[in-house]
XYZ file of C-alpha atoms in Angstrom:
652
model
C -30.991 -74.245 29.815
C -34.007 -75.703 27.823
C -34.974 -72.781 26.592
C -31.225 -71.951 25.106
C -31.423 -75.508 24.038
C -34.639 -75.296 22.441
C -33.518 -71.545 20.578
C -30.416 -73.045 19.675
C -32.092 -76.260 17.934
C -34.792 -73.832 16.205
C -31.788 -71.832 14.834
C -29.892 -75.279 13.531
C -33.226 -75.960 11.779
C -33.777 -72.563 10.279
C -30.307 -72.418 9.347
C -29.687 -75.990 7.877
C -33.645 -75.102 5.886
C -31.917 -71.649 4.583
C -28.498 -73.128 3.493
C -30.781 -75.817 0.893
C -31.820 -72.573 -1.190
C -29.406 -72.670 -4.412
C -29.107 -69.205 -5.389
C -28.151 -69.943 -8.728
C -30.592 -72.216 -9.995
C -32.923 -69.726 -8.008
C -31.729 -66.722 -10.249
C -31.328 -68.852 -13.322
C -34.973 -69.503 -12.627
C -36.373 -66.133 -12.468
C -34.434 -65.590 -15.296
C -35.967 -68.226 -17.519
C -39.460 -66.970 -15.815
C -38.385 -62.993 -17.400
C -37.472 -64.446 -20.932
C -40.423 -66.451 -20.926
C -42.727 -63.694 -19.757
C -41.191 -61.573 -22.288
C -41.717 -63.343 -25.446
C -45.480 -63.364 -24.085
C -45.914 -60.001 -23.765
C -43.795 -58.283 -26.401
C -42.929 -61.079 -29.133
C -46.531 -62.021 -29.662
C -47.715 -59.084 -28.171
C -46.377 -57.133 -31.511
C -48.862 -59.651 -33.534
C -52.080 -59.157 -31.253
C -51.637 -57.064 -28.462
C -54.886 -58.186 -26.506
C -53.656 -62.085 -25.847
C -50.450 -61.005 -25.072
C -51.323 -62.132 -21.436
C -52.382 -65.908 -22.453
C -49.710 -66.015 -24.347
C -46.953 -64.795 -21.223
C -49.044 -67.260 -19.600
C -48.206 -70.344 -21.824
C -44.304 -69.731 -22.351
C -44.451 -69.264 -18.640
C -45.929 -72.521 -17.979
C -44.598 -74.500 -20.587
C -41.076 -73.425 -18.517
C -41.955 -74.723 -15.580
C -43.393 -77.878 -16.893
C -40.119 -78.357 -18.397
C -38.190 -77.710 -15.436
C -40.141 -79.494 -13.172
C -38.887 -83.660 -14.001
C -35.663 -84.640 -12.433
C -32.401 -86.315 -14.875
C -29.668 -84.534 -16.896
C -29.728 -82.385 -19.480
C -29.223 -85.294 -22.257
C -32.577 -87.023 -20.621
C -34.243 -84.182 -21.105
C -33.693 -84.032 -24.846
C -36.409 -86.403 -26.128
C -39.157 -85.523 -23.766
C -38.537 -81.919 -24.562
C -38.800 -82.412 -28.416
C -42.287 -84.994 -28.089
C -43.681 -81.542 -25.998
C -43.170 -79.244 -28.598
C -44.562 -82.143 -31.118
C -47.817 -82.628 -28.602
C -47.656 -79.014 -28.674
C -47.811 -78.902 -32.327
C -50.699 -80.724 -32.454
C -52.825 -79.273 -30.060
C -52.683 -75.899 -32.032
C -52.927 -77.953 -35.362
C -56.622 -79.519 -33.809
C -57.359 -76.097 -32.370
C -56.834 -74.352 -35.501
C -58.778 -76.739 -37.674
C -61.861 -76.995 -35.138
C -62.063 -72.669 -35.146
C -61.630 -72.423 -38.932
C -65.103 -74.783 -39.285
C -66.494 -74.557 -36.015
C -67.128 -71.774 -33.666
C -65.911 -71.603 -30.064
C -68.152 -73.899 -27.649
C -67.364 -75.564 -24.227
C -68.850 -79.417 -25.839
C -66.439 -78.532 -28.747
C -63.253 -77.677 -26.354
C -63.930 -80.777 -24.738
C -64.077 -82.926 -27.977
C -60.806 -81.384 -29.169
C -58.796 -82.241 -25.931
C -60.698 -85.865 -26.374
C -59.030 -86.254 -29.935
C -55.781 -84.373 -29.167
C -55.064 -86.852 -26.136
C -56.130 -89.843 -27.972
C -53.561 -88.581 -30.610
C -50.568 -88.220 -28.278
C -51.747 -91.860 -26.465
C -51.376 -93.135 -30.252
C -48.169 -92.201 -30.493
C -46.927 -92.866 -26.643
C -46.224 -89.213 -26.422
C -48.869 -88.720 -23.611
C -46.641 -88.360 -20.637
C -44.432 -85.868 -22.063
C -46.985 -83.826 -24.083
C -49.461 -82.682 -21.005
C -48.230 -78.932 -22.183
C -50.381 -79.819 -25.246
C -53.549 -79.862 -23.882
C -52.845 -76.362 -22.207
C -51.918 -75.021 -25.449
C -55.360 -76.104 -26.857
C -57.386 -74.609 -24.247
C -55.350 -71.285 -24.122
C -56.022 -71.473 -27.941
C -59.864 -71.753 -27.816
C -60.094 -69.452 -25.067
C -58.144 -66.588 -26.321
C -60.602 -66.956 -29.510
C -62.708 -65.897 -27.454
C -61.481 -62.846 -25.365
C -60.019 -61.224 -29.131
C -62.977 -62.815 -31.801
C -61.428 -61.051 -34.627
C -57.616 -63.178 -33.998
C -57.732 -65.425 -36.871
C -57.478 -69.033 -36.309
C -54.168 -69.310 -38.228
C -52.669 -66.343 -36.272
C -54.064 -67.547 -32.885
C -52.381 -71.058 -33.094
C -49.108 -69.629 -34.643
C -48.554 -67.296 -31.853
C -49.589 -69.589 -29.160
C -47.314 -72.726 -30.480
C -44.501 -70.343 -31.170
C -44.839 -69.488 -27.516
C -45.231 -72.515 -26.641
C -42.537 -73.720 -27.859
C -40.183 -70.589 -26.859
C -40.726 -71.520 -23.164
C -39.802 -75.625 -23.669
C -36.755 -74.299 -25.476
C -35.603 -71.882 -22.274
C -36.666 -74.661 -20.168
C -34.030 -76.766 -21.497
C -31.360 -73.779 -21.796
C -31.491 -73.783 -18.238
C -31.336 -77.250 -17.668
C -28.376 -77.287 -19.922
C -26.941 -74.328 -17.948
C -27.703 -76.170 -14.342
C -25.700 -78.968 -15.265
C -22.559 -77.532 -16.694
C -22.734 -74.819 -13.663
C -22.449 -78.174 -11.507
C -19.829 -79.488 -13.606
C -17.324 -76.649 -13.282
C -18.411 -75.809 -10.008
C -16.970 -79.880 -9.043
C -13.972 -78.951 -10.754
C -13.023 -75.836 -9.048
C -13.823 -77.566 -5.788
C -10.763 -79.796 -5.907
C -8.036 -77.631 -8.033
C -4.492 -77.607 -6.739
C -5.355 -81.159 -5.276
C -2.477 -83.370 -4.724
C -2.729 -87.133 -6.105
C -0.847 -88.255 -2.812
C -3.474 -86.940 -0.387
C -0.822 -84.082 1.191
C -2.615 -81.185 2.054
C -2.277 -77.307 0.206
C -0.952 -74.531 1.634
C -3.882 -71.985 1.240
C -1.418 -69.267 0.756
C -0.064 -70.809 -2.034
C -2.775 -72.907 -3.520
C -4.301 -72.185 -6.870
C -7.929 -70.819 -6.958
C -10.811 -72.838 -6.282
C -14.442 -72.394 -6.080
C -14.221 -71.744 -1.969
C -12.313 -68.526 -3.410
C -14.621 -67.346 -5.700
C -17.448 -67.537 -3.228
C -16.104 -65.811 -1.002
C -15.589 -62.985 -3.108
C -18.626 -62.808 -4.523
C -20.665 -63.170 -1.195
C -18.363 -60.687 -0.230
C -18.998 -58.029 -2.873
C -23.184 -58.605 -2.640
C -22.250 -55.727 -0.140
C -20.796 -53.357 -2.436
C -23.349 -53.895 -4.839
C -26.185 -53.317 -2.403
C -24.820 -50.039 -1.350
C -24.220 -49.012 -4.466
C -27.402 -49.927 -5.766
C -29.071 -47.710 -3.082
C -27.193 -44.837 -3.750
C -28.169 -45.000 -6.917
C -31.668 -45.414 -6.179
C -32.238 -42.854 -4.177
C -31.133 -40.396 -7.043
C -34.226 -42.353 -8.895
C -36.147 -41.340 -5.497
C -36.046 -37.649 -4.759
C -36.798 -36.807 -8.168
C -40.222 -39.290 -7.896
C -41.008 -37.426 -4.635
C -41.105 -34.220 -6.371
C -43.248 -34.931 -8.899
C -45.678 -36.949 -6.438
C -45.486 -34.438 -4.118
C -47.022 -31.654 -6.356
C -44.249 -28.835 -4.966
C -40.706 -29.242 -4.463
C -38.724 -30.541 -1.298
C -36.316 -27.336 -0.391
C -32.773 -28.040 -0.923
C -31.710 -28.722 2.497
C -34.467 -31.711 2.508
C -33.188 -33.339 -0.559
C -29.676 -32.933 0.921
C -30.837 -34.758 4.680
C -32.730 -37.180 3.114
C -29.598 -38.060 0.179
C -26.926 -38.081 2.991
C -29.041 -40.649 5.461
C -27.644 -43.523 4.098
C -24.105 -42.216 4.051
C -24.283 -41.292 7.002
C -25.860 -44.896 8.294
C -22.831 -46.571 6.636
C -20.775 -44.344 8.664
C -22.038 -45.123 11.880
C -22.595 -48.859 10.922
C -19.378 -50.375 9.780
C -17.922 -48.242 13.272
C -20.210 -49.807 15.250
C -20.537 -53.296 13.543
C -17.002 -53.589 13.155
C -15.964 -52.638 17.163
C -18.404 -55.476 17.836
C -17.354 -57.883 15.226
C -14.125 -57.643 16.872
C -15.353 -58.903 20.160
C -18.112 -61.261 19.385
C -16.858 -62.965 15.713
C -17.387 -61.561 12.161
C -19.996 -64.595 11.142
C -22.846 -63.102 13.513
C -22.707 -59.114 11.482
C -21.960 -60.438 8.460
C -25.509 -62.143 8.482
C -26.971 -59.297 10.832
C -26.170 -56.496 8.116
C -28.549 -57.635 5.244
C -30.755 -58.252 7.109
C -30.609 -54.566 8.814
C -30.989 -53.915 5.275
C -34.046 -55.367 4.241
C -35.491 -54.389 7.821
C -34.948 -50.921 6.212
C -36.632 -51.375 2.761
C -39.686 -52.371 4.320
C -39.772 -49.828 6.722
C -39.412 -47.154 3.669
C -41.960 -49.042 1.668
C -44.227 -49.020 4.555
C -43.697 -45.532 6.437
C -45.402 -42.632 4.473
C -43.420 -39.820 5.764
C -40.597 -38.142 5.183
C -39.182 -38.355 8.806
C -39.726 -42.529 8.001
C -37.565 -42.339 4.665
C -34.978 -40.230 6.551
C -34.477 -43.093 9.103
C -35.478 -45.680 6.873
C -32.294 -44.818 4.819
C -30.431 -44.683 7.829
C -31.352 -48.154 8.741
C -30.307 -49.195 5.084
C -26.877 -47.688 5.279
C -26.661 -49.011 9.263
C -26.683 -52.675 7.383
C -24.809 -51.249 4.434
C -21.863 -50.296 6.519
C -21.690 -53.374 8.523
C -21.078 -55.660 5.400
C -18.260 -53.068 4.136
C -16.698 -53.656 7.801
C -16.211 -56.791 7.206
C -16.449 -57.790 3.329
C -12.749 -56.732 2.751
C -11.558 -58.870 6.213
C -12.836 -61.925 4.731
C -11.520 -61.499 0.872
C -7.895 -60.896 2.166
C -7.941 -64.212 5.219
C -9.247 -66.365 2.330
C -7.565 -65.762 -0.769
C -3.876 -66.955 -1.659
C -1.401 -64.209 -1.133
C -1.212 -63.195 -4.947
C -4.572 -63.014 -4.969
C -5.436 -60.283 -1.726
C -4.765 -57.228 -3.546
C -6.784 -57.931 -6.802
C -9.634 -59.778 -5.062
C -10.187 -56.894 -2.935
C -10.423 -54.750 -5.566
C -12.664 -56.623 -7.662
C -15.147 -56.406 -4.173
C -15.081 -52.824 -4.701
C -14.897 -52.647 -8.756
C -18.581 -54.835 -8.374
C -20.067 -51.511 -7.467
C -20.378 -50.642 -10.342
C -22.855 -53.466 -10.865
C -25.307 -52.537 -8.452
C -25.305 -48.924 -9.987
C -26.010 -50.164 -13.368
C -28.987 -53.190 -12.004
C -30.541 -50.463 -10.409
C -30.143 -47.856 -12.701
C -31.882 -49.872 -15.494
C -34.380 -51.537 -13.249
C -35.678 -48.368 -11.910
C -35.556 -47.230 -15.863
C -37.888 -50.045 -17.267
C -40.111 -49.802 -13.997
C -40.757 -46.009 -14.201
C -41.491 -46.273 -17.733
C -43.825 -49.397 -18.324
C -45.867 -49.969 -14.429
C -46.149 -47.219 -12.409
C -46.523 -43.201 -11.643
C -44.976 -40.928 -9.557
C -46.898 -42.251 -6.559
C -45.693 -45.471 -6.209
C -42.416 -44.735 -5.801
C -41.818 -46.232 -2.221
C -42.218 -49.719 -4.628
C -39.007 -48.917 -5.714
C -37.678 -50.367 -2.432
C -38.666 -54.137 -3.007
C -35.692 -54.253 -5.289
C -33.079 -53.203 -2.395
C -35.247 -55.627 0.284
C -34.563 -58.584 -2.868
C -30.956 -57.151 -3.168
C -30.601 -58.019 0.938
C -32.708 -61.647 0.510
C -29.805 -62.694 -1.891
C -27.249 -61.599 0.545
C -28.699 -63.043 3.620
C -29.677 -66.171 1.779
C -25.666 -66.429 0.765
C -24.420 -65.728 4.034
C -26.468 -68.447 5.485
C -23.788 -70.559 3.664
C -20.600 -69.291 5.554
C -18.070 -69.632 8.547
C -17.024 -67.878 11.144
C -13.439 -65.775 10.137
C -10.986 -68.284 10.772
C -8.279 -64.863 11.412
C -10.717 -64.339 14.148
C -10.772 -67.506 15.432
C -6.988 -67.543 14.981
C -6.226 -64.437 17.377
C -8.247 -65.441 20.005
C -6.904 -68.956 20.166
C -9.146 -70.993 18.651
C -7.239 -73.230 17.077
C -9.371 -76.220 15.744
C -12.452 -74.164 14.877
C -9.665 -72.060 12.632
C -8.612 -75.025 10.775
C -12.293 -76.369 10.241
C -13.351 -72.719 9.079
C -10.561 -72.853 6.306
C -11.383 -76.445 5.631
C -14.994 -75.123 5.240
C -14.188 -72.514 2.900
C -12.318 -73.922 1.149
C -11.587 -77.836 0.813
C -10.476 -80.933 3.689
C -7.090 -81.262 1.820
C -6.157 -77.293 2.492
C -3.821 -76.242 5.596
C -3.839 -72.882 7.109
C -0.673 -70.696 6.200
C 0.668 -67.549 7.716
C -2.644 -67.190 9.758
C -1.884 -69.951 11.570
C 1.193 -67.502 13.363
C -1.796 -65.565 14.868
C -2.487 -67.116 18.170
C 1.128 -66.844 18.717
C 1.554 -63.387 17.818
C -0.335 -60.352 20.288
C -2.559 -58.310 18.441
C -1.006 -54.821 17.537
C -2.752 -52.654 19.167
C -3.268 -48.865 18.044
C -4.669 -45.842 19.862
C -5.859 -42.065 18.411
C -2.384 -40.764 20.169
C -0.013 -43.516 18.450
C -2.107 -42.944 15.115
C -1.364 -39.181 15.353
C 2.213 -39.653 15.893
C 4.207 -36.654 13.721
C 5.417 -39.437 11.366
C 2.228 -40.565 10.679
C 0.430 -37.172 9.617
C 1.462 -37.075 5.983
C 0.242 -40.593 6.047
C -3.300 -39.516 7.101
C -3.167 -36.375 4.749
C -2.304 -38.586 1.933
C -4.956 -41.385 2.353
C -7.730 -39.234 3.816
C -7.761 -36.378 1.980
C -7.857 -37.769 -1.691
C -10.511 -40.349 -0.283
C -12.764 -37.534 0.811
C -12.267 -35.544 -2.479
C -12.887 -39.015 -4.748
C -16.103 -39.684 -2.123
C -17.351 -36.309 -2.772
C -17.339 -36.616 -6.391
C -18.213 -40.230 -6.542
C -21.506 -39.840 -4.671
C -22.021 -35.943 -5.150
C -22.177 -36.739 -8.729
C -23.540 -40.398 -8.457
C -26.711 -39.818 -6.282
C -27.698 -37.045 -8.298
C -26.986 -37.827 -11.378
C -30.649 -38.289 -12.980
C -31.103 -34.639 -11.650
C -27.886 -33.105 -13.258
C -28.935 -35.072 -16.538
C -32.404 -33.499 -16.785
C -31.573 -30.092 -15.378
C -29.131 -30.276 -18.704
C -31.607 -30.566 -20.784
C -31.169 -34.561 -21.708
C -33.505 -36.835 -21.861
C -36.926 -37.329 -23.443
C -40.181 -36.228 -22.559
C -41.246 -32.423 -20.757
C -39.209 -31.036 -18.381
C -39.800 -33.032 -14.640
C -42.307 -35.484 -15.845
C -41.968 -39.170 -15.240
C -40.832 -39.755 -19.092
C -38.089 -37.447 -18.802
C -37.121 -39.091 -15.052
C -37.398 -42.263 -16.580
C -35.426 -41.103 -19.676
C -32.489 -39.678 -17.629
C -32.418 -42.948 -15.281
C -31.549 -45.148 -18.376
C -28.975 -42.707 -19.408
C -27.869 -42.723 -15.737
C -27.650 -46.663 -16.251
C -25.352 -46.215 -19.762
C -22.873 -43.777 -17.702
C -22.763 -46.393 -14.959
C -21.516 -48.678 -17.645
C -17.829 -46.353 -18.132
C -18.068 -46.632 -14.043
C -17.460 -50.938 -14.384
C -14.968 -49.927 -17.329
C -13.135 -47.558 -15.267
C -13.181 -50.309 -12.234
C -11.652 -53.040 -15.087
C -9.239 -50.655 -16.057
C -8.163 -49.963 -13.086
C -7.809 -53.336 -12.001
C -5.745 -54.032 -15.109
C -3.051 -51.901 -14.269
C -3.366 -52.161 -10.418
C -0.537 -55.257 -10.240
C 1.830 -52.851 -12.874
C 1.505 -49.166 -12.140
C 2.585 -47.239 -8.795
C -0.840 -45.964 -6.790
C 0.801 -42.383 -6.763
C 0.706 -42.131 -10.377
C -2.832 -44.080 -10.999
C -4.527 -42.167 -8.451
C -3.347 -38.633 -9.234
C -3.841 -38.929 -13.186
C -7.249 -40.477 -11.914
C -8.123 -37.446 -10.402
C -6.462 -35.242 -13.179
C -8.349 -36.721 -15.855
C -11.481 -36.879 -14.032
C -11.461 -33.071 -13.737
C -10.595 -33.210 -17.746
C -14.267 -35.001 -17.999
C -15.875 -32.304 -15.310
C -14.389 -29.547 -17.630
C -16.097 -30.993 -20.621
C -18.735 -31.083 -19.328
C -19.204 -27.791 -18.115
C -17.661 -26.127 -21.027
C -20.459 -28.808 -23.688
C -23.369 -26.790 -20.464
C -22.112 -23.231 -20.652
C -21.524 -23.024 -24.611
C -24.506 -24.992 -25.403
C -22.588 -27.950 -27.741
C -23.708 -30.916 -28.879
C -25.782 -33.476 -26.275
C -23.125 -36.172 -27.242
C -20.130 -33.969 -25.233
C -21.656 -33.478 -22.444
C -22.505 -37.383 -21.749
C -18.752 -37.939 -23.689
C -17.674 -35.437 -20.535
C -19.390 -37.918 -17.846
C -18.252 -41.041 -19.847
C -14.313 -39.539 -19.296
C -15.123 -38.395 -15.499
C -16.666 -41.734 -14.314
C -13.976 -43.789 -16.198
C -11.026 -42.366 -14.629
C -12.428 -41.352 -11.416
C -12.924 -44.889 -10.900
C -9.814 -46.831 -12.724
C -7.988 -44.178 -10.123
C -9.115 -42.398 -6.972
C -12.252 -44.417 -6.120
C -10.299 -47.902 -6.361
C -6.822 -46.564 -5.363
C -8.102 -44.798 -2.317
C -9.471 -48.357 -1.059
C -5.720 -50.063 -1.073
C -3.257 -47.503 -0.540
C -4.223 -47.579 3.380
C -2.823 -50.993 3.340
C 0.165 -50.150 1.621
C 1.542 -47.589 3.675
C 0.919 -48.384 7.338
C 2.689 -50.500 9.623
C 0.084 -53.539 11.389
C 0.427 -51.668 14.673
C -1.305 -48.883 12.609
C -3.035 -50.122 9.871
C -6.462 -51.325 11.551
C -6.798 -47.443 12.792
C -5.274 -45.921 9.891
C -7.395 -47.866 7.047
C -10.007 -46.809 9.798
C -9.439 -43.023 9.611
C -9.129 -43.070 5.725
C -12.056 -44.851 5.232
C -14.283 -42.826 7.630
C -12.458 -39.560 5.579
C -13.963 -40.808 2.611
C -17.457 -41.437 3.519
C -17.297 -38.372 5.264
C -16.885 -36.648 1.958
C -19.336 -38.474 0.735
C -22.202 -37.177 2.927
C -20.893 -33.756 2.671
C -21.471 -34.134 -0.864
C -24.614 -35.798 -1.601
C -25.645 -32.719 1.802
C -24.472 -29.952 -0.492
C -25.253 -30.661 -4.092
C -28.871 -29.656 -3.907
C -27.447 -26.347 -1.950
C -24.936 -25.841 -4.271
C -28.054 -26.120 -7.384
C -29.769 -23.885 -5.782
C -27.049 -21.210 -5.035
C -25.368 -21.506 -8.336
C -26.649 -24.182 -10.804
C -24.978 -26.487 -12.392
C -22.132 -23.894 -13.399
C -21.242 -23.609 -9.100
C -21.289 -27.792 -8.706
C -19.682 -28.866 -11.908
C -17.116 -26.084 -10.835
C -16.772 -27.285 -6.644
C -16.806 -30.688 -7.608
C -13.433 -29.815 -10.718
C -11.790 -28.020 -7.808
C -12.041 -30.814 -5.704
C -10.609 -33.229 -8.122
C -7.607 -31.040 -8.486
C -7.189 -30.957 -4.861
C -6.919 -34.367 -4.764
C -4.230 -34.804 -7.412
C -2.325 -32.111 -5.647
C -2.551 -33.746 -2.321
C -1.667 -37.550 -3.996
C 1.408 -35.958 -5.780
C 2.574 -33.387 -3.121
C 2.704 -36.180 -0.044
C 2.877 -39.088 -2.094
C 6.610 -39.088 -2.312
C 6.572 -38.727 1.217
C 5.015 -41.647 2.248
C 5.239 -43.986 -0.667
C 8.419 -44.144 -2.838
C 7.735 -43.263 -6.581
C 11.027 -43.518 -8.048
C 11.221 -46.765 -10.691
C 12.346 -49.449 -9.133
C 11.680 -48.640 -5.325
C 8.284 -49.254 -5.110
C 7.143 -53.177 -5.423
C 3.162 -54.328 -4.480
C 3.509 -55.720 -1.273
C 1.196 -58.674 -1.731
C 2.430 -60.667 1.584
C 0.373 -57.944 3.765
């Protein structure tokens, strides 16, 4: 018992240390840090290239300084403008002493002597300090680059200076107004007589929106990966000296897939039994077990299960991600929320895309690609650091009779004034229960056709395509630099990032129309219109047109593949089952569709080799058009289409 005791109390500590990290004044920081570091570097660096270091250096630290005193944004305001005065002195004095004198350490000292008696003078002292590290950045940097003229030197260093107060106080600015709307969205829907909200009904609050964005970190991640790893196998080539066969770039791109397979299986059977709140903290941190394990194993046997361990975590969080979105949110809310989880996919493919871009390009070779991991392990801090801030799933609590933990959970989430709705008929109601027989009951066949099918069809083109699409870029010629070097990888990563972009407008679209259109219709002329892209694109390869239709091709394929199949594939399972069903039917849909997924990612290098880009552009248009057929053929079978009949059924 003291042992428990004593692991339980070290876990209360750990936890309550974890939960007092702020995420986003932690991002907003690192932020401020980048736009600091990049005025530095490529602002001045444009003037004089050789300080550009000293002078990341100062904007850097002139940010923090700024950052550092406590008081709103409005008390910030004078200190902030007597720094960038003291600052303005301390280059004045610097500049005067190097036009007369040269550089010595007596001289230095004298200057910071008069420059501090200065700001004294004028009671700027406390609030100046960043002065004085102006002035010596100034004389030493006339120094390391002799020929910077004094005039030039101070500028530069002042207007740097001065760049990183300025961001400083942005972020101040944007720290308090986040807390500001953050307090109002804590207490909307609030009644002035103190009677409590019905959280089915209530308006949304900030308890919402964190939900669903802790929620979606999950979706991003995995995206994010898969793109990644298209970024990868292309690095490994060229590091390698000699090409991985086909069949190895197929294993190693279908790990992860098939991790995510095996993980939200596993993770979710024992989510059931043990609570959600456990594996919804285990997964990212699965994850980041696995991105230091591939940035640390130098093999390919490590990557392989490295990836696996990635997607293991991966598929956990999509387990339970959607469970939590559709307890929490008010009933008019479950259908779109959900969707947005998925539709933030998109995100992670375009982060990473870009990231991977600018890396490749500016800091490293071909060899260092493993480093390319750290951004998936920081990916899984964020998430683990968010879910430190969550409850258990107060559905789960419901149907196993926990009554009073329930209520607290919801009260947690989302405010003390909110009372539990339709989940609180839970511990009164048995849990349907489904088996593999009952599932494969003749009724319920077109029902798996239709959702499981289309799903594996959309998850072969949506990763098929996605994973490798850096490779199909550059083996089509786009892109800058000679043919497999890291300028042209790097070159068809960023254009791999502006294609991601139609994949977030195809997700919006989608979205837009999910609440008015049928699914039949959006997912079939989805599919339809994502084989009109594929075409394009195959017909801008084979008669050699214009660069601008072949990416115009991708732009249509990406857009409608995702405003249809790829967001409609990851409702309609919860449209068209019964609740006895639905648990193993969005089950066997969903496992359908990764399933397709690691089939493709398997067989696109196969299909390369065996017939270019002519034989996957064409499997991957036939598919599409399977997909469409299957929608239409057996969607009138299991969904009405007729106007009128078919209504969004928003109370499931």
């Amino acid at each position: 018992m003291g042992e428990k005791h004593l692991i339980s109390r070290l876990y209360a500590i750990l936890s309550a240390a974890i939960g007092r990290v702020q995420i986003f004044v932690v991002l907003l920081s690192c932020v401020g840090i980048l736009l600091s570091y990049l005025v530095g570097v490529y602002a001045s660096g444009s003037f004089h290239a050789a300080s550009r270091w000293l002078g990341a250096m100062l904007a850097c630290t002139s940010l923090v300084t700024v950052m550092q005193p406590t008081g709103s944004y409005h008390d910030m305001v004078r200190p902030a403008v007597m720094r960038v005065v003291g600052t303005f002195l301390g280059a004045l004095i610097s500049y005067i002493y190097l036009k007369y004198l040269p550089f010595s350490v007596v001289g230095m000292l004298l200057a910071v002597f008069v420059l501090e008696s200065i700001c004294m003078m004028l009671n700027i002292y406390k609030e100046s300090r960043i002065a004085t590290i102006t002035l010596v950045i100034i004389m030493l940097a006339s120094q390391i680059a002799d020929e910077l003229p004094p005039a030039v030197n101070a500028s530069l260093r002042f207007f740097e200076s001065a760049v990183g107060v300025g961001v400083g106080l942005l972020l101040k600015w944007s720290i308090e107004k986040w807390q500001e709307w953050r307090q109002r969205l804590l207490h909307m829907g609030r009644k002035d007589d103190g009677q409590s909200v019905d959280m089915d009904t209530m308006p949304l609050r900030w308890g919402h929106l964190r939900v669903v964005i802790t929620a979606s970190l999950g979706q991003l991640t995995g995206a994010g990966l898969s793109t990644l790893i298209g970024v990868v196998l292309p690095l490994m080539q060229v590091a390698a000296g000699s090409h991985l066969t086909s069949l190895e770039q197929g294993v190693l791109a279908s790990m992860s897939l098939v991790g995510i397979i095996v993980g939200s299986v596993v993770i979710g059977a024992l989510s059931d039994r043990h609570g959600y709140l456990l594996y919804f903290r285990l997964s990212p941190a699965i994850i980041l077990l696995g991105a230091v394990m591939a940035m640390l194993l130098h093999s390919t046997v490590g990557l392989a299960l490295s990836l696996f361990v990635m997607g293991f975590g991966v598929g956990g969080g999509y387990s339970l991600d959607s469970d939590y979105i559709s307890e929490i949110m008010p009933r008019r809310w479950r259908l779109f929320m959900v969707g947005v989880a998925k539709a933030s996919s998109a995100v992670g493919n375009i982060i990473i895309a870009f990231a991977c871009a600018y890396i490749i390009s500016q800091h490293m070779d071909s060899t260092h690609w493993r480093g390319l991991f750290f951004l998936i392990a920081i990916m899984a801090v964020i998430m683990l650091l968010s879910s430190v801030r969550f409850a258990q799933s107060p559905g789960f609590l419901m149907a196993h009779g926990r009554i009073e933990e329930a209520e607290r959970a919801v009260r947690y989430f989302l405010g003390s004034d909110v009372a539990m709705g339709e989940l609180s008929t839970r511990a009164d109601t048995p849990l349907p229960s489904s088996s593999d027989e009952s599932l494969l009951r003749r009724e319920n066949i077109p029902k798996i056709i239709f959702s499981g099918l289309p799903w594996a069809c959309e998850g072969f083109a949506v990763y098929g395509v996605g994973v490798f699409l850096p490779v199909l870029l550059m083996a089509m010629g786009l892109g800058r630099g000679a043919s497999g070097g890291i300028e042209h990888i790097a070159s068809s990563v960023t254009l791999s990032g502006y294609v991601n972009i139609f994949v977030a407008i195809g997700f919006a679209l989608g979205l837009a129309f999910i609440r008015h259109n049928r699914p039949v219709r959006q997912q079939t002329w989805g599919f339809v219109l994502a084989a009109a892209g594929l075409a394009t694109i195959l017909a801008g390869y084979l008669l050699h047109l214009g660069h601008w239709i072949i990416l115009a091709g991708f732009a249509i394929f990406e857009l409608f593949l995702n405003a249809g199949p790829h967001l409609m594939t990851f409702v309609i399972p919860q449209q068209i089952y019964p609740i006895s069903d639905r648990g193993a039917g969005s089950g066997v849909a969903a496992a359908s569709g990764k399933v397709g997924a690691a089939i493709g990612v398997f067989l696109v290098p196969l299909l390369m080799r065996w017939g270019g880009l002519t034989l996957t552009l064409a499997v991957v248009l036939a598919l599409q058009l399977l997909g469409a057929a299957v929608t239409s053929l057996f969607g009138a079978k299991v969904m009405p289409t007729a106007e009128g009949e078919y209504e969004w059924r928003h109370d499931r």
